[in-house]
Amino acid sequence: MIRKTMMLWGGMMIAVVFLSGSVFAQTERLVQDENQTGTITIAVEKFTLGEGYFIEPQQIPVYAGDTGITVLDRFLGSSNIVWKNNYLVGLYGAQTGEVKVPDCISKMQSHADFGDAPTTESALAEGLTYPDRLSEKDYSPMSGWMYSVNNAFPGYGLDGYTPADGDVFRLQFTLWGYGADLGQDFQGGMTPINQTDKTALTKLLAEINSSSNKSEYMKDATFKTLYDQADAMMANLEATTKQVRDLHDQLKAAIPEISEPVSVTYHTHIQNVGWEKDWKNNGEMSGTSGRSLRLEGIEVKLDGAADYDLGIQYKTHIENIGWEKDWKRNGDMSGTKGQGLRLEGIEIALTGSDANQFDVYYQVHAQNFGWLDWAQNGANAGTAGFGYRLEGIRVVVVPKGEAAPGPTARPFVDKNLV
C-alpha cells in the first residue's frame, strides 16, 4: 500500500508518498529458468548524503509473481530491511560513509515547519536515529527511502509494483523535500533540483558491473577513466541531460572487445576406471598418480575458439598397433576401447588458419620415467621401444610465443636412440 503523510504547506495539503508494502520472510529460491520473466537493473543510492552508491547498479533476474517487495527481500535480504507497520523504515549497514550534503540541497527552499534546508553541519547535528542503519528522519525530518522505476516515482507502494523486463529500479534516499532533491515533483511540493533522466546510464553501468569481463574492461585506461566519470555523474544531482547522454555514449563506445581465451579440455580412458567423469582443463592432470594404471584412450577439444578458425587434432601410439594412421579431431576418441591396450605416446597439433596464433604444449607421465618434459605442436611425447604405459597427461594452449609451461628438452624417449 502507499503511505501518505499529510503536511500543511502554505495553507495547502500535500500527499507525500513513501515506500510501504506487505512484508514476509522469503527463503532463498532456486533459479528456475521457466519462471524467470526477465532481467531488471537495480541500485541503492545515497547521493543526497554525498556518499555515492550503497549498492552499485546490477542486473538481476525477476520471476513470475514478483513485486518490488519480493525483489528487495531477495536482493538485499529480508533481514537487512527494517520494516515497521508495513513501511520500509531503513536499511541495516547503509549508515556507513562520510556525510557531505551537496550544496544544491543546502540551497533548496526552506520549510515552514522544519526550517532551512540541511547543510552538512546541520545534518550531522541531526544525526542517526539508530547507529546500525539508515532510516527515515535520519539527518533531516524530511528524509526517507523512495524508489523510482525508469526515472518515474510510482504513485503506489512496492507491493503494487510488478517488475517488467528491462526496468531500471532505483532505491534512493531523500534528504529534503520528500524527494524534491531526487527530482520528484508533486503538486504543492518543493521545486525539484533536477529531473535529468539517468535511466540509460544506470542500465549501462549495471551491464558493465554484471559482466564477467568487468575486471578485463577496467585494465583499459580510457575505459576506466570514463567509468569513474560515469560513477561521479550519477552522484551529481545537477548533471544536465546532455552531460549524462554524452557520457553514456562515450562509455558505451569505449567498452573493450574481450575475446574469450582459448583453452583446451580433455579426459582419458583409464584401466579399471573407464572414462573420467570430469574433463580436465588447461594444464590439469588427466589420468592417475601412483596407481600404475594405463591410459587406453583420450578425447581432446578446444574451448573459446568460436571466434577463430581453430581446431585440434591428435593421434596416439597404441600397444600392438603403433601410431594411429589417421588424426582424431575435436573431441573424437583416440586409442582403443575394450581391448586393454596401453597408450605409449601421443602427438597433438592445432589446425585451421588461426593455428599460427597459438601453441599447444603437452606432457605425459610414462611408466618408469615419471613426468617427461613438454612437447609442442605435433612433436612426439611418451616413449618408444620400451613397452611402457602412459599414466597421465597435461595439455595447455597458450598464445603464440608465450613461454612454455616447463622444460622442453626431453618430451620423448626412444629406446633405439638411448
Short mmCIF file of C-alpha atoms in Angstrom, two decimals:
data_model
loop_
_atom_site.label_atom_id
_atom_site.label_comp_id
_atom_site.label_asym_id
_atom_site.label_seq_id
_atom_site.Cartn_x
_atom_site.Cartn_y
_atom_site.Cartn_z
CA MET A 1 0.00 0.00 0.00
CA ILE A 2 1.02 3.66 -0.24
CA ARG A 3 1.87 5.57 2.86
CA LYS A 4 0.66 9.18 2.53
CA THR A 5 1.79 11.71 5.10
CA MET A 6 -0.37 14.84 5.03
CA MET A 7 1.59 18.04 5.56
CA LEU A 8 0.48 21.68 5.70
CA TRP A 9 2.35 23.62 3.04
CA GLY A 10 1.50 27.30 2.63
CA GLY A 11 -2.10 26.54 3.51
CA MET A 12 -2.22 23.59 1.10
CA MET A 13 -2.48 19.94 2.00
CA ILE A 14 0.03 17.72 0.13
CA ALA A 15 0.41 13.95 -0.01
CA VAL A 16 3.93 12.55 0.23
CA VAL A 17 4.49 9.01 -0.96
CA PHE A 18 6.89 6.74 0.94
CA LEU A 19 7.80 3.11 0.45
CA SER A 20 5.46 0.63 2.04
CA GLY A 21 4.03 -2.79 1.46
CA SER A 22 3.25 -6.13 2.99
CA VAL A 23 6.33 -7.85 4.31
CA PHE A 24 7.14 -11.52 4.51
CA ALA A 25 10.25 -13.54 5.04
CA GLN A 26 11.41 -15.11 1.81
CA THR A 27 13.79 -18.02 1.75
CA GLU A 28 16.45 -18.12 -0.93
CA ARG A 29 14.88 -19.50 -4.06
CA LEU A 30 16.44 -21.70 -6.66
CA VAL A 31 16.65 -20.09 -10.07
CA GLN A 32 14.25 -21.81 -12.44
CA ASP A 33 14.51 -20.51 -15.97
CA GLU A 34 10.93 -21.38 -16.78
CA ASN A 35 9.74 -18.96 -14.05
CA GLN A 36 12.04 -16.11 -14.99
CA THR A 37 10.14 -13.30 -16.69
CA GLY A 38 13.08 -11.05 -17.42
CA THR A 39 16.00 -9.07 -16.06
CA ILE A 40 15.96 -5.69 -14.36
CA THR A 41 18.57 -3.18 -13.24
CA ILE A 42 18.65 -2.40 -9.53
CA ALA A 43 20.69 0.08 -7.49
CA VAL A 44 20.65 1.54 -3.98
CA GLU A 45 21.73 5.20 -3.85
CA LYS A 46 22.76 7.69 -1.16
CA PHE A 47 23.62 10.59 -3.45
CA THR A 48 21.78 13.13 -1.30
CA LEU A 49 24.24 12.44 1.52
CA GLY A 50 27.24 12.78 -0.78
CA GLU A 51 28.05 9.12 -0.19
CA GLY A 52 27.53 7.63 -3.65
CA TYR A 53 26.10 4.15 -4.02
CA PHE A 54 25.23 1.81 -1.19
CA ILE A 55 24.92 -0.91 -3.85
CA GLU A 56 26.11 -0.17 -7.38
CA PRO A 57 23.81 -0.92 -10.33
CA GLN A 58 23.46 -4.61 -11.09
CA GLN A 59 21.35 -6.79 -13.35
CA ILE A 60 19.19 -9.36 -11.57
CA PRO A 61 16.54 -11.84 -12.72
CA VAL A 62 12.87 -11.39 -11.88
CA TYR A 63 10.26 -14.11 -11.73
CA ALA A 64 6.56 -14.69 -12.15
CA GLY A 65 4.70 -13.25 -9.16
CA ASP A 66 7.45 -10.83 -8.16
CA THR A 67 6.70 -7.41 -6.71
CA GLY A 68 9.02 -4.68 -5.53
CA ILE A 69 8.81 -6.24 -2.07
CA THR A 70 9.93 -9.72 -3.14
CA VAL A 71 12.70 -8.28 -5.30
CA LEU A 72 14.12 -6.29 -2.38
CA ASP A 73 13.72 -9.19 0.04
CA ARG A 74 15.69 -11.42 -2.30
CA PHE A 75 18.28 -8.87 -3.42
CA LEU A 76 19.03 -7.18 -0.09
CA GLY A 77 17.97 -9.99 2.22
CA SER A 78 14.79 -9.51 4.22
CA SER A 79 16.79 -9.47 7.47
CA ASN A 80 18.65 -6.38 6.24
CA ILE A 81 15.48 -4.36 5.70
CA VAL A 82 13.82 -2.60 8.63
CA TRP A 83 10.05 -2.58 8.46
CA LYS A 84 7.51 -1.03 10.78
CA ASN A 85 3.78 -1.37 10.25
CA ASN A 86 4.45 -2.39 6.66
CA TYR A 87 6.61 0.66 5.94
CA LEU A 88 10.20 0.48 4.73
CA VAL A 89 11.87 2.38 7.54
CA GLY A 90 15.56 1.69 6.98
CA LEU A 91 18.39 -0.49 5.78
CA TYR A 92 20.96 -2.07 8.05
CA GLY A 93 24.53 -1.18 7.11
CA ALA A 94 23.55 1.71 4.86
CA GLN A 95 24.52 4.27 7.52
CA THR A 96 28.23 3.92 6.79
CA GLY A 97 30.05 6.65 4.91
CA GLU A 98 31.03 10.28 5.37
CA VAL A 99 28.08 12.63 5.09
CA LYS A 100 28.69 15.63 2.86
CA VAL A 101 25.43 17.25 1.85
CA PRO A 102 25.59 18.59 -1.73
CA ASP A 103 25.43 22.38 -1.98
CA CYS A 104 22.41 22.19 -4.29
CA ILE A 105 20.38 20.63 -1.44
CA SER A 106 21.55 23.19 1.08
CA LYS A 107 20.31 25.91 -1.30
CA MET A 108 16.81 24.44 -1.58
CA GLN A 109 13.87 26.38 -0.19
CA SER A 110 13.10 26.24 3.49
CA HIS A 111 10.09 24.53 5.02
CA ALA A 112 7.53 26.28 7.24
CA ASP A 113 7.75 23.61 9.93
CA PHE A 114 11.27 22.24 9.52
CA GLY A 115 13.23 25.39 8.76
CA ASP A 116 16.13 25.75 6.39
CA ALA A 117 17.38 23.05 4.08
CA PRO A 118 20.10 20.91 5.64
CA THR A 119 23.80 21.59 5.42
CA THR A 120 26.49 19.05 6.23
CA GLU A 121 26.81 20.60 9.69
CA SER A 122 23.09 20.57 10.44
CA ALA A 123 22.66 17.05 9.06
CA LEU A 124 25.41 15.71 11.30
CA ALA A 125 23.88 17.53 14.25
CA GLU A 126 20.54 15.85 13.48
CA GLY A 127 22.37 12.54 13.19
CA LEU A 128 21.11 8.96 13.02
CA THR A 129 18.14 7.59 14.90
CA TYR A 130 19.90 4.22 15.25
CA PRO A 131 23.65 3.67 14.83
CA ASP A 132 23.37 0.50 12.73
CA ARG A 133 21.04 1.60 9.92
CA LEU A 134 19.98 4.44 7.65
CA SER A 135 16.35 5.25 8.36
CA GLU A 136 13.65 7.78 7.66
CA LYS A 137 14.14 11.06 9.53
CA ASP A 138 17.90 10.49 9.75
CA TYR A 139 19.87 13.73 9.21
CA SER A 140 16.63 15.58 8.38
CA PRO A 141 12.96 15.43 9.40
CA MET A 142 12.02 15.04 5.71
CA SER A 143 14.32 12.12 4.89
CA GLY A 144 13.48 8.54 3.98
CA TRP A 145 13.74 5.85 1.32
CA MET A 146 11.93 6.23 -2.01
CA TYR A 147 12.03 4.29 -5.26
CA SER A 148 11.83 5.13 -8.92
CA VAL A 149 11.25 2.96 -11.96
CA ASN A 150 12.56 4.21 -15.29
CA ASN A 151 13.01 7.71 -13.84
CA ALA A 152 9.43 7.93 -12.55
CA PHE A 153 8.31 7.78 -8.92
CA PRO A 154 5.24 5.49 -8.97
CA GLY A 155 2.12 6.60 -7.20
CA TYR A 156 1.84 3.30 -5.32
CA GLY A 157 3.82 1.17 -2.89
CA LEU A 158 6.34 -1.53 -3.61
CA ASP A 159 3.74 -4.25 -3.30
CA GLY A 160 1.93 -2.66 -6.26
CA TYR A 161 4.98 -2.65 -8.50
CA THR A 162 5.29 -5.61 -10.88
CA PRO A 163 8.79 -5.71 -12.35
CA ALA A 164 8.95 -5.82 -16.15
CA ASP A 165 11.86 -6.98 -18.26
CA GLY A 166 14.29 -4.12 -18.78
CA ASP A 167 13.12 -1.95 -15.87
CA VAL A 168 15.61 0.26 -14.04
CA PHE A 169 14.65 0.13 -10.35
CA ARG A 170 16.48 2.64 -8.13
CA LEU A 171 16.08 2.69 -4.34
CA GLN A 172 17.07 6.22 -3.31
CA PHE A 173 17.49 8.08 -0.03
CA THR A 174 15.81 11.50 0.01
CA LEU A 175 17.15 14.09 2.45
CA TRP A 176 14.97 17.15 1.84
CA GLY A 177 11.69 17.94 0.20
CA TYR A 178 10.25 14.41 0.30
CA GLY A 179 12.01 13.54 -2.93
CA ALA A 180 12.37 17.02 -4.46
CA ASP A 181 16.13 16.56 -4.09
CA LEU A 182 15.79 13.42 -6.26
CA GLY A 183 13.68 15.07 -8.95
CA GLN A 184 10.29 14.17 -7.52
CA ASP A 185 7.70 16.77 -8.49
CA PHE A 186 4.22 16.76 -6.98
CA GLN A 187 1.51 19.37 -6.64
CA GLY A 188 2.21 21.71 -3.76
CA GLY A 189 5.66 20.27 -3.17
CA MET A 190 9.07 21.87 -3.38
CA THR A 191 10.60 22.66 -6.73
CA PRO A 192 12.80 19.67 -7.67
CA ILE A 193 16.52 20.27 -8.05
CA ASN A 194 16.86 18.43 -11.32
CA GLN A 195 14.88 15.89 -13.34
CA THR A 196 17.63 14.67 -15.65
CA ASP A 197 16.90 11.11 -16.73
CA LYS A 198 19.78 8.81 -15.76
CA THR A 199 17.99 5.58 -16.64
CA ALA A 200 20.16 4.67 -19.62
CA LEU A 201 23.41 5.43 -17.81
CA THR A 202 22.30 3.41 -14.77
CA LYS A 203 21.43 0.48 -17.02
CA LEU A 204 24.77 0.64 -18.84
CA LEU A 205 26.65 0.65 -15.53
CA ALA A 206 24.62 -2.38 -14.44
CA GLU A 207 25.52 -4.23 -17.63
CA ILE A 208 29.19 -3.47 -17.03
CA ASN A 209 29.11 -4.35 -13.32
CA SER A 210 27.32 -7.63 -14.04
CA SER A 211 29.68 -8.66 -16.82
CA SER A 212 32.21 -11.40 -16.14
CA ASN A 213 34.62 -9.27 -18.18
CA LYS A 214 34.49 -6.20 -15.93
CA SER A 215 37.94 -6.79 -14.46
CA GLU A 216 39.32 -7.02 -18.00
CA TYR A 217 37.48 -3.86 -19.06
CA MET A 218 38.98 -1.94 -16.14
CA LYS A 219 42.52 -2.69 -17.37
CA ASP A 220 41.83 -0.32 -20.26
CA ALA A 221 42.85 3.16 -19.07
CA THR A 222 40.42 5.06 -21.30
CA PHE A 223 37.51 2.88 -20.29
CA LYS A 224 38.34 3.11 -16.57
CA THR A 225 38.50 6.90 -16.74
CA LEU A 226 35.08 7.08 -18.39
CA TYR A 227 33.63 4.51 -15.97
CA ASP A 228 34.82 6.58 -12.98
CA GLN A 229 33.38 9.71 -14.59
CA ALA A 230 30.04 7.94 -15.08
CA ASP A 231 30.00 6.92 -11.42
CA ALA A 232 30.59 10.54 -10.43
CA MET A 233 28.00 11.77 -12.92
CA MET A 234 25.36 9.53 -11.36
CA ALA A 235 26.06 11.11 -7.96
CA ASN A 236 25.94 14.64 -9.37
CA LEU A 237 22.43 15.88 -8.61
CA GLU A 238 22.86 18.80 -11.02
CA ALA A 239 24.11 16.87 -14.07
CA THR A 240 22.44 18.00 -17.28
CA THR A 241 20.71 15.80 -19.80
CA LYS A 242 23.43 16.50 -22.37
CA GLN A 243 26.23 15.65 -19.94
CA VAL A 244 24.59 12.36 -18.99
CA ARG A 245 23.74 11.41 -22.56
CA ASP A 246 27.20 12.25 -23.93
CA LEU A 247 28.99 10.33 -21.18
CA HIS A 248 26.70 7.35 -21.68
CA ASP A 249 27.56 7.26 -25.38
CA GLN A 250 31.29 7.65 -24.74
CA LEU A 251 31.36 4.91 -22.10
CA LYS A 252 29.38 2.51 -24.27
CA ALA A 253 31.70 3.10 -27.23
CA ALA A 254 34.77 2.57 -25.04
CA ILE A 255 33.85 -0.92 -23.81
CA PRO A 256 36.85 -3.02 -24.88
CA GLU A 257 36.46 -6.03 -27.12
CA ILE A 258 37.24 -9.03 -24.95
CA SER A 259 37.80 -12.36 -26.63
CA GLU A 260 37.22 -15.47 -24.59
CA PRO A 261 40.63 -17.04 -24.01
CA VAL A 262 41.25 -20.20 -25.99
CA SER A 263 41.75 -23.19 -23.72
CA VAL A 264 41.88 -26.95 -24.05
CA THR A 265 39.84 -29.60 -22.25
CA TYR A 266 40.48 -33.33 -22.25
CA HIS A 267 39.78 -36.57 -20.46
CA THR A 268 41.17 -40.09 -20.63
CA HIS A 269 40.00 -43.68 -20.51
CA ILE A 270 41.85 -45.34 -17.64
CA GLN A 271 42.47 -49.02 -16.90
CA ASN A 272 39.93 -50.34 -14.33
CA VAL A 273 38.30 -46.88 -14.16
CA GLY A 274 36.90 -46.14 -17.60
CA TRP A 275 36.31 -42.62 -18.85
CA GLU A 276 36.96 -39.86 -16.35
CA LYS A 277 33.70 -38.20 -15.44
CA ASP A 278 35.13 -34.68 -15.35
CA TRP A 279 37.02 -33.08 -18.20
CA LYS A 280 40.37 -31.54 -17.24
CA ASN A 281 41.32 -28.03 -18.26
CA ASN A 282 44.48 -26.27 -19.41
CA GLY A 283 47.31 -27.98 -17.54
CA GLU A 284 45.35 -30.13 -15.09
CA MET A 285 46.40 -33.76 -14.89
CA SER A 286 44.21 -36.36 -16.55
CA GLY A 287 44.89 -39.94 -15.52
CA THR A 288 46.11 -41.31 -12.20
CA SER A 289 49.15 -40.95 -10.00
CA GLY A 290 50.80 -43.75 -8.04
CA ARG A 291 48.32 -46.44 -9.14
CA SER A 292 50.19 -47.92 -12.15
CA LEU A 293 47.10 -47.74 -14.35
CA ARG A 294 47.48 -47.40 -18.10
CA LEU A 295 45.77 -44.84 -20.27
CA GLU A 296 43.79 -46.54 -23.04
CA GLY A 297 42.09 -43.62 -24.79
CA ILE A 298 41.86 -39.84 -24.87
CA GLU A 299 39.49 -37.16 -26.14
CA VAL A 300 40.61 -33.55 -26.60
CA LYS A 301 38.73 -30.38 -27.61
CA LEU A 302 39.07 -26.61 -27.51
CA ASP A 303 37.02 -24.04 -25.62
CA GLY A 304 36.78 -20.37 -26.52
CA ALA A 305 37.67 -20.92 -30.17
CA ALA A 306 34.36 -19.78 -31.66
CA ASP A 307 35.90 -16.52 -32.92
CA TYR A 308 38.81 -18.31 -34.58
CA ASP A 309 39.38 -20.72 -37.43
CA LEU A 310 40.98 -23.12 -35.00
CA GLY A 311 40.76 -26.81 -34.19
CA ILE A 312 42.82 -29.51 -32.54
CA GLN A 313 43.98 -32.91 -33.78
CA TYR A 314 45.82 -35.74 -32.05
CA LYS A 315 46.89 -39.34 -32.50
CA THR A 316 48.36 -41.93 -30.14
CA HIS A 317 50.86 -44.76 -30.22
CA ILE A 318 48.97 -47.87 -29.10
CA GLU A 319 50.30 -51.19 -27.79
CA ASN A 320 50.44 -53.83 -30.60
CA ILE A 321 49.18 -51.27 -33.13
CA GLY A 322 51.72 -48.46 -33.24
CA TRP A 323 50.88 -44.93 -34.36
CA GLU A 324 47.32 -44.43 -35.48
CA LYS A 325 47.11 -43.82 -39.20
CA ASP A 326 44.55 -41.03 -39.01
CA TRP A 327 44.41 -37.97 -36.81
CA LYS A 328 41.45 -37.68 -34.44
CA ARG A 329 39.86 -34.25 -34.12
CA ASN A 330 37.87 -32.03 -31.77
CA GLY A 331 36.63 -34.49 -29.16
CA ASP A 332 36.87 -37.75 -31.13
CA MET A 333 38.39 -40.70 -29.30
CA SER A 334 42.00 -41.64 -29.92
CA GLY A 335 43.12 -45.04 -28.63
CA THR A 336 41.07 -48.16 -28.11
CA LYS A 337 38.10 -49.21 -26.05
CA GLY A 338 37.56 -52.64 -24.52
CA GLN A 339 40.86 -54.08 -25.79
CA GLY A 340 43.04 -53.43 -22.73
CA LEU A 341 45.78 -51.81 -24.83
CA ARG A 342 48.04 -49.17 -23.34
CA LEU A 343 48.87 -45.80 -24.83
CA GLU A 344 52.62 -45.29 -25.18
CA GLY A 345 52.89 -41.96 -26.97
CA ILE A 346 50.86 -39.03 -28.28
CA GLU A 347 51.10 -36.18 -30.77
CA ILE A 348 48.85 -33.10 -30.57
CA ALA A 349 48.64 -30.23 -33.06
CA LEU A 350 46.44 -27.22 -33.77
CA THR A 351 44.63 -26.83 -37.09
CA GLY A 352 42.99 -24.03 -39.05
CA SER A 353 44.11 -20.70 -40.44
CA ASP A 354 44.48 -19.24 -36.94
CA ALA A 355 46.67 -22.06 -35.63
CA ASN A 356 49.72 -19.81 -36.09
CA GLN A 357 48.41 -17.58 -33.29
CA PHE A 358 48.74 -20.29 -30.61
CA ASP A 359 50.97 -23.06 -29.32
CA VAL A 360 49.82 -26.34 -27.82
CA TYR A 361 52.03 -27.97 -25.20
CA TYR A 362 51.53 -31.44 -23.71
CA GLN A 363 53.35 -33.51 -21.12
CA VAL A 364 52.99 -37.19 -20.28
CA HIS A 365 53.69 -39.34 -17.24
CA ALA A 366 55.35 -42.53 -18.50
CA GLN A 367 55.91 -45.78 -16.65
CA ASN A 368 59.38 -45.90 -15.02
CA PHE A 369 60.20 -42.38 -16.24
CA GLY A 370 57.63 -40.24 -14.45
CA TRP A 371 56.85 -36.86 -15.94
CA LEU A 372 58.76 -36.21 -19.13
CA ASP A 373 59.33 -32.71 -20.48
CA TRP A 374 56.77 -30.76 -22.51
CA ALA A 375 56.27 -31.48 -26.21
CA GLN A 376 54.95 -28.81 -28.57
CA ASN A 377 52.85 -28.52 -31.76
CA GLY A 378 52.76 -32.07 -33.09
CA ALA A 379 56.02 -33.42 -31.66
CA ASN A 380 56.17 -36.87 -30.07
CA ALA A 381 55.56 -37.24 -26.33
CA GLY A 382 55.99 -40.52 -24.46
CA THR A 383 58.27 -43.49 -25.13
CA ALA A 384 59.05 -45.93 -27.94
CA GLY A 385 60.58 -49.41 -27.79
CA PHE A 386 60.13 -49.91 -24.04
CA GLY A 387 56.56 -51.16 -23.88
CA TYR A 388 55.86 -48.58 -21.17
CA ARG A 389 52.38 -47.28 -20.48
CA LEU A 390 51.28 -43.68 -20.22
CA GLU A 391 49.63 -42.99 -16.86
CA GLY A 392 48.86 -39.28 -17.02
CA ILE A 393 48.82 -36.29 -19.32
CA ARG A 394 48.62 -32.50 -19.17
CA VAL A 395 47.75 -30.23 -22.10
CA VAL A 396 47.93 -26.43 -22.41
CA VAL A 397 47.09 -23.97 -25.21
CA VAL A 398 48.82 -20.57 -24.99
CA PRO A 399 49.20 -17.52 -27.25
CA LYS A 400 51.95 -17.91 -29.83
CA GLY A 401 55.38 -17.30 -28.42
CA GLU A 402 54.36 -17.39 -24.75
CA ALA A 403 56.83 -19.19 -22.53
CA ALA A 404 56.49 -22.95 -22.29
CA PRO A 405 54.88 -24.20 -19.07
CA GLY A 406 58.05 -26.14 -18.21
CA PRO A 407 61.22 -27.76 -19.58
CA THR A 408 61.04 -28.94 -23.22
CA ALA A 409 64.34 -30.79 -23.65
CA ARG A 410 63.16 -34.40 -23.30
CA PRO A 411 59.46 -34.98 -24.05
CA PHE A 412 60.00 -38.31 -25.84
CA VAL A 413 62.36 -41.21 -25.17
CA ASP A 414 63.14 -43.71 -27.98
CA LYS A 415 64.90 -46.89 -26.80
CA ASN A 416 66.70 -47.17 -30.11
CA LEU A 417 68.28 -43.77 -29.54
CA VAL A 418 69.19 -44.08 -25.88
#
